[in-house]
CSV table of C-alpha atoms in Angstrom, one decimal:
chain,number,residue,atom,x,y,z
A,1,MET,CA,31.0,-16.2,-7.7
A,2,THR,CA,28.9,-13.3,-6.3
A,3,SER,CA,26.7,-11.1,-8.4
A,4,GLY,CA,26.1,-7.4,-8.2
A,5,HIS,CA,24.0,-7.8,-5.1
A,6,GLY,CA,26.9,-9.6,-3.3
A,7,ILE,CA,25.4,-13.1,-3.1
A,8,ASP,CA,26.4,-16.2,-5.1
A,9,PRO,CA,23.3,-17.2,-7.1
A,10,ALA,CA,24.1,-20.8,-6.4
A,11,ARG,CA,23.8,-20.1,-2.6
A,12,VAL,CA,20.4,-18.5,-3.3
A,13,ASP,CA,19.1,-21.5,-5.2
A,14,ALA,CA,20.3,-24.0,-2.6
A,15,LEU,CA,18.7,-22.0,0.2
A,16,LEU,CA,15.4,-21.7,-1.7
A,17,GLU,CA,15.3,-25.4,-2.4
A,18,ALA,CA,16.1,-26.3,1.2
A,19,GLU,CA,13.5,-23.8,2.6
A,20,THR,CA,10.8,-25.0,0.2
A,21,ALA,CA,11.3,-28.6,1.5
A,22,ARG,CA,11.1,-27.4,5.1
A,23,PHE,CA,7.9,-25.5,4.4
A,24,GLU,CA,6.2,-28.5,2.9
A,25,GLN,CA,7.2,-30.6,5.9
A,26,CYS,CA,5.8,-28.0,8.4
A,27,HIS,CA,2.6,-27.1,6.5
A,28,PRO,CA,0.8,-30.4,5.5
A,29,LEU,CA,-2.7,-29.2,6.4
A,30,SER,CA,-2.3,-26.0,4.4
A,31,ARG,CA,-1.4,-28.2,1.4
A,32,GLN,CA,-4.5,-30.3,1.9
A,33,LEU,CA,-6.7,-27.2,2.1
A,34,ASN,CA,-5.1,-25.6,-1.0
A,35,GLU,CA,-5.6,-28.8,-3.0
A,36,ARG,CA,-9.3,-28.9,-2.0
A,37,ALA,CA,-9.8,-25.2,-2.6
A,38,ARG,CA,-8.4,-25.5,-6.2
A,39,ALA,CA,-11.6,-27.4,-7.1
A,40,SER,CA,-13.7,-24.2,-6.7
A,41,MET,CA,-11.2,-21.3,-6.8
A,42,PRO,CA,-8.3,-20.6,-9.2
A,43,ARG,CA,-5.1,-21.4,-7.4
A,44,GLY,CA,-7.2,-22.2,-4.3
A,45,VAL,CA,-7.5,-18.6,-3.1
A,46,PRO,CA,-10.3,-15.9,-3.3
A,47,LEU,CA,-7.7,-13.3,-4.4
A,48,HIS,CA,-4.9,-14.5,-6.7
A,49,TRP,CA,-2.4,-12.3,-4.8
A,50,MET,CA,-2.8,-14.7,-1.9
A,51,ALA,CA,-1.0,-17.4,-3.9
A,52,ASN,CA,2.0,-15.1,-4.7
A,53,TRP,CA,3.9,-15.9,-1.5
A,54,PRO,CA,7.3,-17.6,-2.2
A,55,SER,CA,6.0,-20.9,-0.7
A,56,PRO,CA,4.8,-23.6,-3.0
A,57,TYR,CA,1.2,-23.0,-1.7
A,58,PRO,CA,-0.1,-20.4,0.7
A,59,VAL,CA,-0.3,-20.7,4.5
A,60,TYR,CA,-4.0,-21.0,5.5
A,61,LEU,CA,-4.9,-18.8,8.5
A,62,ALA,CA,-6.5,-20.0,11.7
A,63,GLU,CA,-6.3,-16.9,13.8
A,64,ALA,CA,-4.8,-13.4,13.9
A,65,THR,CA,-4.5,-11.3,17.1
A,66,GLY,CA,-2.3,-8.2,17.6
A,67,THR,CA,0.8,-9.1,15.7
A,68,THR,CA,0.6,-12.9,16.0
A,69,LEU,CA,-0.7,-15.1,13.3
A,70,THR,CA,-1.5,-18.8,13.8
A,71,ASP,CA,-2.0,-21.1,10.8
A,72,VAL,CA,-4.0,-24.3,10.5
A,73,ASP,CA,-0.9,-26.4,11.1
A,74,GLY,CA,-0.4,-24.7,14.5
A,75,ASN,CA,2.6,-22.6,13.4
A,76,SER,CA,2.8,-19.0,14.8
A,77,TYR,CA,4.3,-15.9,13.2
A,78,ALA,CA,5.4,-12.4,14.2
A,79,ASP,CA,3.5,-10.6,11.5
A,80,PHE,CA,5.2,-7.6,9.8
A,81,CYS,CA,3.0,-7.9,6.7
A,82,LEU,CA,-0.1,-6.8,8.6
A,83,GLY,CA,-2.4,-7.6,5.6
A,84,ASP,CA,0.0,-5.4,3.5
A,85,THR,CA,-1.1,-2.3,5.4
A,86,GLY,CA,-4.8,-3.3,5.8
A,87,ALA,CA,-4.2,-4.4,9.4
A,88,MET,CA,-1.6,-1.7,10.1
A,89,PHE,CA,-3.1,-1.1,13.5
A,90,GLY,CA,-3.1,-4.7,14.5
A,91,HIS,CA,-5.3,-7.8,14.1
A,92,ALA,CA,-8.5,-8.0,16.1
A,93,ASN,CA,-8.0,-4.7,17.8
A,94,PRO,CA,-10.3,-5.1,20.9
A,95,VAL,CA,-11.6,-1.5,20.7
A,96,VAL,CA,-12.5,-1.8,17.0
A,97,ALA,CA,-13.9,-5.3,17.5
A,98,GLU,CA,-16.2,-4.2,20.3
A,99,ALA,CA,-17.4,-1.2,18.2
A,100,VAL,CA,-18.1,-3.5,15.2
A,101,ARG,CA,-19.9,-6.0,17.4
A,102,GLU,CA,-22.2,-3.3,18.9
A,103,GLN,CA,-23.0,-1.9,15.4
A,104,VAL,CA,-23.7,-5.2,13.9
A,105,LEU,CA,-26.4,-5.7,16.5
A,106,ARG,CA,-27.9,-2.3,15.6
A,107,GLY,CA,-27.8,-2.8,11.8
A,108,SER,CA,-24.9,-2.7,9.3
A,109,THR,CA,-26.2,-1.0,6.2
A,110,THR,CA,-29.3,1.1,5.5
A,111,MET,CA,-28.4,3.7,2.8
A,112,LEU,CA,-28.9,6.4,5.6
A,113,PRO,CA,-26.2,8.5,7.3
A,114,THR,CA,-25.4,8.1,11.0
A,115,GLU,CA,-24.0,10.6,13.5
A,116,ASP,CA,-20.6,8.9,13.0
A,117,VAL,CA,-20.4,10.7,9.6
A,118,ILE,CA,-19.8,14.0,11.4
A,119,ALA,CA,-17.1,12.7,13.6
A,120,VAL,CA,-15.3,10.9,10.7
A,121,GLY,CA,-15.5,14.0,8.5
A,122,GLU,CA,-14.1,16.3,11.2
A,123,GLN,CA,-11.3,13.9,12.0
A,124,LEU,CA,-10.3,13.6,8.3
A,125,THR,CA,-10.2,17.4,7.9
A,126,ARG,CA,-8.2,17.9,11.1
A,127,ARG,CA,-5.7,15.2,10.1
A,128,PHE,CA,-5.2,15.9,6.4
A,129,GLY,CA,-6.4,19.5,5.8
A,130,LEU,CA,-9.0,19.0,3.0
A,131,PRO,CA,-12.4,20.3,3.9
A,132,TYR,CA,-14.8,17.8,2.1
A,133,TRP,CA,-14.8,14.0,2.1
A,134,GLN,CA,-16.6,11.0,0.5
A,135,LEU,CA,-16.3,7.3,1.2
A,136,ALA,CA,-15.5,4.3,-1.0
A,137,THR,CA,-15.1,0.6,-0.3
A,138,SER,CA,-11.5,0.4,-1.4
A,139,ALA,CA,-8.6,2.7,-2.4
A,140,THR,CA,-9.1,1.4,-6.0
A,141,ASP,CA,-12.6,2.8,-6.0
A,142,ALA,CA,-11.6,6.0,-4.2
A,143,ASN,CA,-8.9,6.6,-6.9
A,144,ARG,CA,-11.4,5.9,-9.6
A,145,PHE,CA,-13.9,8.4,-8.2
A,146,ALA,CA,-11.2,11.0,-7.6
A,147,ILE,CA,-10.0,10.7,-11.2
A,148,ARG,CA,-13.6,11.0,-12.4
A,149,ILE,CA,-14.2,14.3,-10.5
A,150,ALA,CA,-10.9,15.6,-11.7
A,151,ARG,CA,-11.9,15.0,-15.3
A,152,ILE,CA,-15.3,16.7,-14.7
A,153,ALA,CA,-13.6,19.7,-12.9
A,154,THR,CA,-10.9,20.2,-15.6
A,155,GLY,CA,-12.7,19.1,-18.8
A,156,ARG,CA,-9.7,16.9,-19.5
A,157,ASP,CA,-9.3,13.1,-20.0
A,158,LYS,CA,-5.8,12.2,-19.1
A,159,VAL,CA,-4.3,11.1,-15.8
A,160,LEU,CA,-0.6,11.1,-15.3
A,161,VAL,CA,1.0,8.4,-13.2
A,162,PHE,CA,4.6,7.3,-12.3
A,163,ASN,CA,6.4,4.3,-13.7
A,164,GLY,CA,6.3,1.5,-11.1
A,165,LYS,CA,3.3,2.9,-9.2
A,166,TYR,CA,0.3,1.0,-8.0
A,167,HIS,CA,-3.0,2.7,-7.2
A,168,GLY,CA,-5.3,-0.3,-7.3
A,169,SER,CA,-6.8,-1.9,-10.3
A,170,VAL,CA,-7.8,1.4,-12.0
A,171,ASP,CA,-7.6,0.6,-15.7
A,172,GLU,CA,-6.1,3.9,-16.8
A,173,THR,CA,-3.2,3.5,-14.5
A,174,GLN,CA,-2.1,0.0,-15.7
A,175,VAL,CA,0.9,1.3,-17.7
A,176,ALA,CA,4.7,1.2,-17.6
A,177,LEU,CA,7.7,2.7,-19.4
A,178,ARG,CA,9.7,0.6,-21.7
A,179,ASP,CA,12.6,2.2,-23.6
A,180,GLY,CA,11.0,5.6,-22.8
A,181,ARG,CA,7.6,4.7,-24.3
A,182,MET,CA,4.4,4.0,-22.5
A,183,VAL,CA,3.2,0.4,-22.7
A,184,PRO,CA,0.5,-1.6,-21.0
A,185,GLN,CA,1.8,-2.9,-17.6
A,186,PRO,CA,3.3,-6.4,-17.9
A,187,GLY,CA,0.8,-9.0,-17.0
A,188,VAL,CA,-2.2,-6.6,-17.2
A,189,ALA,CA,-4.6,-6.6,-20.1
A,190,PRO,CA,-5.4,-3.2,-21.6
A,191,ASN,CA,-9.1,-4.0,-21.1
A,192,ALA,CA,-10.3,-2.0,-24.1
A,193,VAL,CA,-8.9,1.2,-22.7
A,194,ASP,CA,-7.3,3.5,-25.2
A,195,LEU,CA,-4.3,4.3,-23.0
A,196,ASP,CA,-2.9,6.9,-25.4
A,197,HIS,CA,-6.1,8.9,-24.9
A,198,THR,CA,-6.4,8.4,-21.1
A,199,THR,CA,-2.9,8.2,-19.6
A,200,LYS,CA,0.6,9.6,-19.4
A,201,VAL,CA,3.5,8.0,-17.5
A,202,VAL,CA,6.9,9.5,-16.4
A,203,GLU,CA,9.6,8.5,-14.0
A,204,PHE,CA,9.3,9.7,-10.4
A,205,ASN,CA,11.7,12.5,-9.4
A,206,ASP,CA,12.2,13.5,-13.1
A,207,VAL,CA,11.1,17.2,-13.1
A,208,PRO,CA,11.9,17.9,-16.8
A,209,ALA,CA,9.9,14.8,-17.9
A,210,LEU,CA,7.0,15.9,-15.6
A,211,GLU,CA,7.1,19.5,-17.0
A,212,GLN,CA,7.1,18.2,-20.6
A,213,ALA,CA,4.2,15.8,-19.9
A,214,LEU,CA,2.0,18.6,-18.4
A,215,ALA,CA,2.9,21.3,-20.9
A,216,GLY,CA,0.1,20.4,-23.3
A,217,GLU,CA,-2.4,21.1,-20.5
A,218,ASP,CA,-4.4,18.0,-21.3
A,219,VAL,CA,-3.9,16.2,-18.0
A,220,ALA,CA,-6.8,16.2,-15.6
A,221,CYS,CA,-4.8,15.1,-12.6
A,222,VAL,CA,-1.4,13.8,-11.5
A,223,LEU,CA,-2.0,10.7,-9.3
A,224,ALA,CA,1.0,10.1,-7.0
A,225,GLU,CA,2.1,8.5,-3.8
A,226,PRO,CA,4.2,11.1,-2.0
A,227,VAL,CA,6.9,8.4,-1.7
A,228,MET,CA,6.7,5.4,-4.0
A,229,THR,CA,6.2,2.1,-2.1
A,230,ASN,CA,4.9,-0.6,-4.4
A,231,VAL,CA,8.0,-1.1,-6.4
A,232,GLY,CA,10.3,-0.7,-3.4
A,233,VAL,CA,10.5,2.5,-1.4
A,234,VAL,CA,11.5,5.4,-3.7
A,235,PRO,CA,11.8,8.6,-1.6
A,236,ALA,CA,11.0,12.0,-3.1
A,237,GLU,CA,14.2,14.0,-3.8
A,238,PRO,CA,14.5,17.4,-2.1
A,239,GLY,CA,12.4,20.0,-3.9
A,240,TYR,CA,10.4,17.4,-6.0
A,241,HIS,CA,7.1,18.0,-4.2
A,242,ASP,CA,7.5,21.8,-4.6
A,243,ALA,CA,8.1,21.3,-8.3
A,244,LEU,CA,5.2,18.9,-8.6
A,245,ARG,CA,2.8,21.4,-7.0
A,246,GLU,CA,4.1,24.4,-8.9
A,247,LEU,CA,3.8,22.6,-12.3
A,248,THR,CA,0.3,21.2,-11.6
A,249,ARG,CA,-0.9,24.7,-10.6
A,250,ARG,CA,0.7,26.4,-13.6
A,251,THR,CA,-0.9,24.0,-16.0
A,252,GLY,CA,-4.3,23.8,-14.4
A,253,THR,CA,-3.8,20.2,-13.4
A,254,LEU,CA,-5.2,18.8,-10.2
A,255,LEU,CA,-2.9,17.0,-7.8
A,256,LEU,CA,-4.2,13.7,-6.3
A,257,ILE,CA,-2.1,12.3,-3.5
A,258,ASP,CA,-2.7,8.6,-2.6
A,259,GLU,CA,-1.5,7.9,1.0
A,260,THR,CA,-2.8,4.3,1.3
A,261,HIS,CA,0.7,3.1,2.1
A,262,THR,CA,2.5,6.3,3.2
A,263,ILE,CA,0.0,6.7,6.1
A,264,SER,CA,2.8,4.9,7.9
A,265,THR,CA,4.5,8.3,8.1
A,266,GLY,CA,2.3,9.6,10.9
A,267,PRO,CA,-1.2,10.2,12.0
A,268,GLY,CA,-1.7,12.9,9.3
A,269,GLY,CA,0.3,10.9,6.7
A,270,TYR,CA,3.2,12.2,4.7
A,271,THR,CA,0.9,15.1,3.6
A,272,ARG,CA,0.7,16.7,7.1
A,273,ALA,CA,4.3,15.8,8.0
A,274,HIS,CA,5.7,17.5,4.9
A,275,GLY,CA,3.2,20.2,4.4
A,276,LEU,CA,1.8,19.0,1.0
A,277,ASP,CA,-1.2,20.8,-0.5
A,278,PRO,CA,-3.2,18.4,-2.7
A,279,ASP,CA,-6.4,19.1,-4.5
A,280,LEU,CA,-7.6,15.5,-4.0
A,281,PHE,CA,-6.5,12.9,-1.4
A,282,VAL,CA,-7.1,9.2,-1.1
A,283,LEU,CA,-6.6,6.9,1.8
A,284,GLY,CA,-7.6,3.2,2.0
A,285,LYS,CA,-7.0,-0.2,3.6
A,286,SER,CA,-6.1,0.6,7.3
A,287,ILE,CA,-8.5,3.4,8.1
A,288,ALA,CA,-11.3,1.3,9.4
A,289,GLY,CA,-9.3,-1.2,11.5
A,290,GLY,CA,-9.5,-4.0,9.0
A,291,VAL,CA,-13.1,-3.4,7.7
A,292,PRO,CA,-12.9,-2.7,3.9
A,293,ALA,CA,-13.0,1.1,3.5
A,294,ALA,CA,-11.4,4.1,1.8
A,295,VAL,CA,-11.9,7.8,1.7
A,296,TYR,CA,-11.3,10.6,-0.8
A,297,GLY,CA,-11.0,14.2,0.1
A,298,MET,CA,-11.3,17.4,-2.0
A,299,THR,CA,-10.7,21.1,-1.8
A,300,GLU,CA,-13.6,23.5,-1.6
A,301,ARG,CA,-13.2,24.3,-5.3
A,302,VAL,CA,-13.4,20.6,-6.3
A,303,ALA,CA,-16.3,20.1,-3.9
A,304,GLU,CA,-18.3,22.8,-5.6
A,305,VAL,CA,-18.0,20.9,-8.9
A,306,PHE,CA,-18.9,17.6,-7.2
A,307,LEU,CA,-22.0,19.2,-5.6
A,308,ARG,CA,-23.2,20.6,-8.9
A,309,TYR,CA,-22.6,17.3,-10.7
A,310,THR,CA,-24.3,15.2,-8.1
A,311,ALA,CA,-27.2,17.5,-7.3
A,312,LYS,CA,-30.7,16.2,-7.3
A,313,ASP,CA,-32.5,17.3,-10.5
A,314,ASP,CA,-36.3,17.4,-10.2
A,315,TYR,CA,-36.1,14.2,-8.1
A,316,ARG,CA,-34.9,12.1,-11.0
A,317,ILE,CA,-32.6,9.2,-10.2
A,318,SER,CA,-28.9,10.0,-10.8
A,319,HIS,CA,-26.1,7.7,-9.8
A,320,ALA,CA,-23.6,10.2,-11.1
A,321,GLY,CA,-20.8,7.6,-11.4
A,322,PHE,CA,-19.8,7.7,-7.7
A,323,GLY,CA,-20.3,5.3,-4.9
A,324,GLY,CA,-22.1,2.0,-4.5
A,325,THR,CA,-24.9,0.6,-2.4
A,326,LEU,CA,-22.6,-0.4,0.5
A,327,VAL,CA,-20.5,2.7,0.5
A,328,GLY,CA,-20.7,4.7,3.8
A,329,ASN,CA,-22.6,2.0,5.6
A,330,ALA,CA,-23.2,2.3,9.3
A,331,LEU,CA,-20.8,-0.6,10.2
A,332,THR,CA,-17.9,0.9,8.2
A,333,LEU,CA,-18.4,4.4,9.7
A,334,ARG,CA,-18.5,3.1,13.2
A,335,ALA,CA,-15.2,1.1,12.6
A,336,MET,CA,-13.6,4.1,10.9
A,337,ARG,CA,-14.6,6.6,13.7
A,338,THR,CA,-13.3,4.2,16.3
A,339,THR,CA,-10.0,3.7,14.5
A,340,LEU,CA,-9.5,7.5,13.9
A,341,GLU,CA,-10.4,8.5,17.4
A,342,GLN,CA,-8.9,5.7,19.5
A,343,VAL,CA,-6.4,3.7,17.5
A,344,MET,CA,-4.6,6.0,15.0
A,345,THR,CA,-3.3,8.2,17.9
A,346,ASP,CA,-0.1,10.2,18.3
A,347,ASP,CA,1.0,7.8,21.0
A,348,ALA,CA,0.5,4.8,18.8
A,349,TYR,CA,2.6,6.3,16.0
A,350,ARG,CA,5.4,7.2,18.4
A,351,HIS,CA,5.5,3.5,19.5
A,352,MET,CA,5.4,2.3,15.9
A,353,ALA,CA,8.1,4.6,14.7
A,354,ALA,CA,10.4,3.7,17.6
A,355,LEU,CA,10.1,0.0,16.8
A,356,ALA,CA,10.6,0.8,13.1
A,357,GLU,CA,13.9,2.5,14.0
A,358,ARG,CA,14.9,-0.6,16.0
A,359,PHE,CA,14.0,-2.8,13.0
A,360,ASP,CA,16.0,-0.5,10.7
A,361,ALA,CA,19.0,-0.6,12.9
A,362,GLY,CA,18.9,-4.4,13.2
A,363,VAL,CA,18.9,-4.8,9.4
A,364,ALA,CA,21.6,-2.1,8.9
A,365,GLU,CA,23.9,-3.9,11.3
A,366,VAL,CA,23.7,-7.2,9.4
A,367,ILE,CA,24.3,-5.4,6.1
A,368,ASP,CA,27.3,-3.5,7.5
A,369,GLN,CA,28.7,-6.6,9.2
A,370,HIS,CA,28.9,-8.5,5.9
A,371,ARG,CA,29.7,-5.4,3.8
A,372,LEU,CA,26.8,-6.1,1.4
A,373,PRO,CA,25.8,-3.6,-1.3
A,374,TRP,CA,22.3,-3.4,0.2
A,375,HIS,CA,20.4,-0.5,1.9
A,376,VAL,CA,17.5,-0.1,4.2
A,377,THR,CA,14.9,2.7,4.2
A,378,ARG,CA,12.4,3.7,6.8
A,379,LEU,CA,9.1,5.6,6.3
A,380,GLY,CA,7.6,6.2,9.7
A,381,ALA,CA,6.4,2.7,10.8
A,382,ARG,CA,7.4,1.1,7.4
A,383,VAL,CA,10.8,-0.4,6.8
A,384,GLU,CA,12.2,-2.0,3.6
A,385,TYR,CA,15.5,-3.4,2.6
A,386,LEU,CA,16.6,-3.6,-1.1
A,387,PHE,CA,19.5,-5.2,-2.8
A,388,SER,CA,21.3,-2.1,-4.0
A,389,PRO,CA,23.8,0.3,-2.2
A,390,ARG,CA,21.3,3.2,-2.2
A,391,ALA,CA,17.6,3.9,-2.5
A,392,PRO,CA,16.3,4.0,-6.1
A,393,ARG,CA,15.6,7.3,-7.7
A,394,ASP,CA,12.6,6.2,-9.7
A,395,GLY,CA,10.4,3.2,-10.5
A,396,GLY,CA,12.5,2.0,-13.4
A,397,GLU,CA,15.6,1.9,-11.3
A,398,ALA,CA,13.7,0.2,-8.4
A,399,LYS,CA,12.7,-2.6,-10.8
A,400,ARG,CA,16.3,-3.1,-11.9
A,401,PHE,CA,17.3,-3.4,-8.3
A,402,ARG,CA,14.9,-6.3,-7.6
A,403,VAL,CA,16.3,-9.8,-7.2
A,404,PRO,CA,13.2,-12.0,-7.1
A,405,ARG,CA,14.9,-15.4,-6.2
A,406,LEU,CA,16.9,-13.8,-3.4
A,407,GLU,CA,13.8,-12.1,-2.1
A,408,ALA,CA,11.9,-15.4,-2.2
A,409,ALA,CA,14.7,-17.2,-0.4
A,410,ILE,CA,14.9,-14.7,2.4
A,411,HIS,CA,11.1,-14.5,2.8
A,412,LEU,CA,10.8,-18.3,3.0
A,413,TYR,CA,13.6,-18.6,5.4
A,414,LEU,CA,12.0,-16.0,7.7
A,415,LEU,CA,8.5,-17.6,7.3
A,416,ASN,CA,9.8,-21.0,8.2
A,417,ARG,CA,11.1,-19.5,11.5
A,418,GLY,CA,8.0,-17.6,12.4
A,419,VAL,CA,8.5,-14.2,10.8
A,420,LEU,CA,6.2,-12.9,8.1
A,421,LEU,CA,7.1,-10.1,5.7
A,422,THR,CA,5.0,-8.7,2.9
A,423,PRO,CA,5.3,-11.2,0.0
A,424,PHE,CA,5.9,-8.8,-2.9
A,425,HIS,CA,9.0,-7.2,-1.5
A,426,ASN,CA,11.1,-6.9,1.7
A,427,MET,CA,8.7,-4.6,3.5
A,428,ALA,CA,7.9,-4.7,7.2
A,429,LEU,CA,5.2,-2.7,9.1
A,430,MET,CA,5.0,-2.0,12.8
A,431,CYS,CA,1.6,-1.7,14.6
A,432,PRO,CA,0.6,-0.6,18.1
A,433,ALA,CA,0.8,-4.2,19.3
A,434,THR,CA,4.3,-4.8,17.9
A,435,THR,CA,6.9,-5.4,20.6
A,436,GLU,CA,10.7,-5.2,20.9
A,437,PRO,CA,10.9,-9.0,21.1
A,438,ASP,CA,9.0,-9.2,17.8
A,439,VAL,CA,11.6,-6.9,16.1
A,440,ASP,CA,14.5,-8.7,17.7
A,441,ILE,CA,13.2,-12.1,16.4
A,442,HIS,CA,13.4,-10.7,12.9
A,443,SER,CA,16.8,-9.2,13.4
A,444,ALA,CA,18.1,-12.6,14.7
A,445,VAL,CA,16.6,-14.7,12.0
A,446,PHE,CA,17.6,-12.2,9.3
A,447,ALA,CA,21.2,-12.4,10.6
A,448,GLU,CA,21.1,-16.2,10.4
A,449,CYS,CA,19.7,-16.2,6.9
A,450,VAL,CA,22.3,-13.7,5.6
A,451,LYS,CA,25.1,-15.7,7.3
A,452,GLU,CA,24.0,-18.8,5.4
A,453,LEU,CA,23.8,-16.9,2.1
A,454,VAL,CA,27.3,-15.4,2.4
A,455,SER,CA,29.1,-18.5,3.8
């Protein structure tokens, strides 16, 4: 008997069991390394997400170049995860690698600016429109700093986020909606944060709910992806961004756009492609070619507040709550300048988008062939398929559309045949090194997997 997603759960369970056994047979050295690593690291990994793949233990990496990963057992993969966007412009990009090598030999971090600062700032302004920029070491930190300056600029405490979002591990954003009420996000400790004092949460695309939440004029900023990506791709409905911008302006609320994932849209992100006009802007992960880095941009009005708040006062020390010792180091700036000038090009994005279209078409063909109630969505170089007949309207709906065991079975089937997707959902990214054969491998293996599931 099939379920609402068109697949018999018994077939899913059988496939998952068979693929788990196949994985264990093909990855004995990864198992040994994981068992050894568990003696010094929880779950045997330096970041617990790395243990969240559908396999019984993670694959341990030996080498990553372009779009090809090789693990310690000698298995190779066409990589569509790309470090879940961190390596969106390919692994070991030779241009970035050479720039990093040269800079390491000249010094990595000194707490002094370099000439690269100018080129990076000019590139960011040209691409995204905001005139002033600061660096951070991650998008989490960039969002945290942007929220802080929004609070200073508005004199308000609250940040509004959307149900199902993810903007890093910023404490105030770790909330969800349950039966219409804000609750701590499942699996996340409140961490002594008074969420009722700091946060509001509504569903994406719900203009009346947004209007009601902002009416009290107690929200410092709305923090939003222009298209939700972390709970499944949730596109903005026509007119939603116009309403979001009008309501934030009317209520004196700053608009903070986080393009850490939606930079897949194009070289200027969704913001430039769709003419958005944020007060604050965050971009992380991919911007320095794999070197940990993020940026946050601001309008002239917000920058004036930032300058006043961070000004030197009679030469006394003031950390002002922004930055960190390694922020803006020479190595990061050189990698970022190289990535912006030579890697994140219009030509690269055209190549990536064309391959994403090919990937989209391959998935859609299989869905249509088997008349499955699934859909596929593309956002520039990003493609995702979800087990519902249409794209979700909001985060709550996206959560209800998820089928974890079916996702795990497909992921593991693909992994065992040399195709790597993002572990948290059925997301694939193209990079400048991705090829048509890479995409066609996925299409073929995906077709085989679905054929087994529906037989």
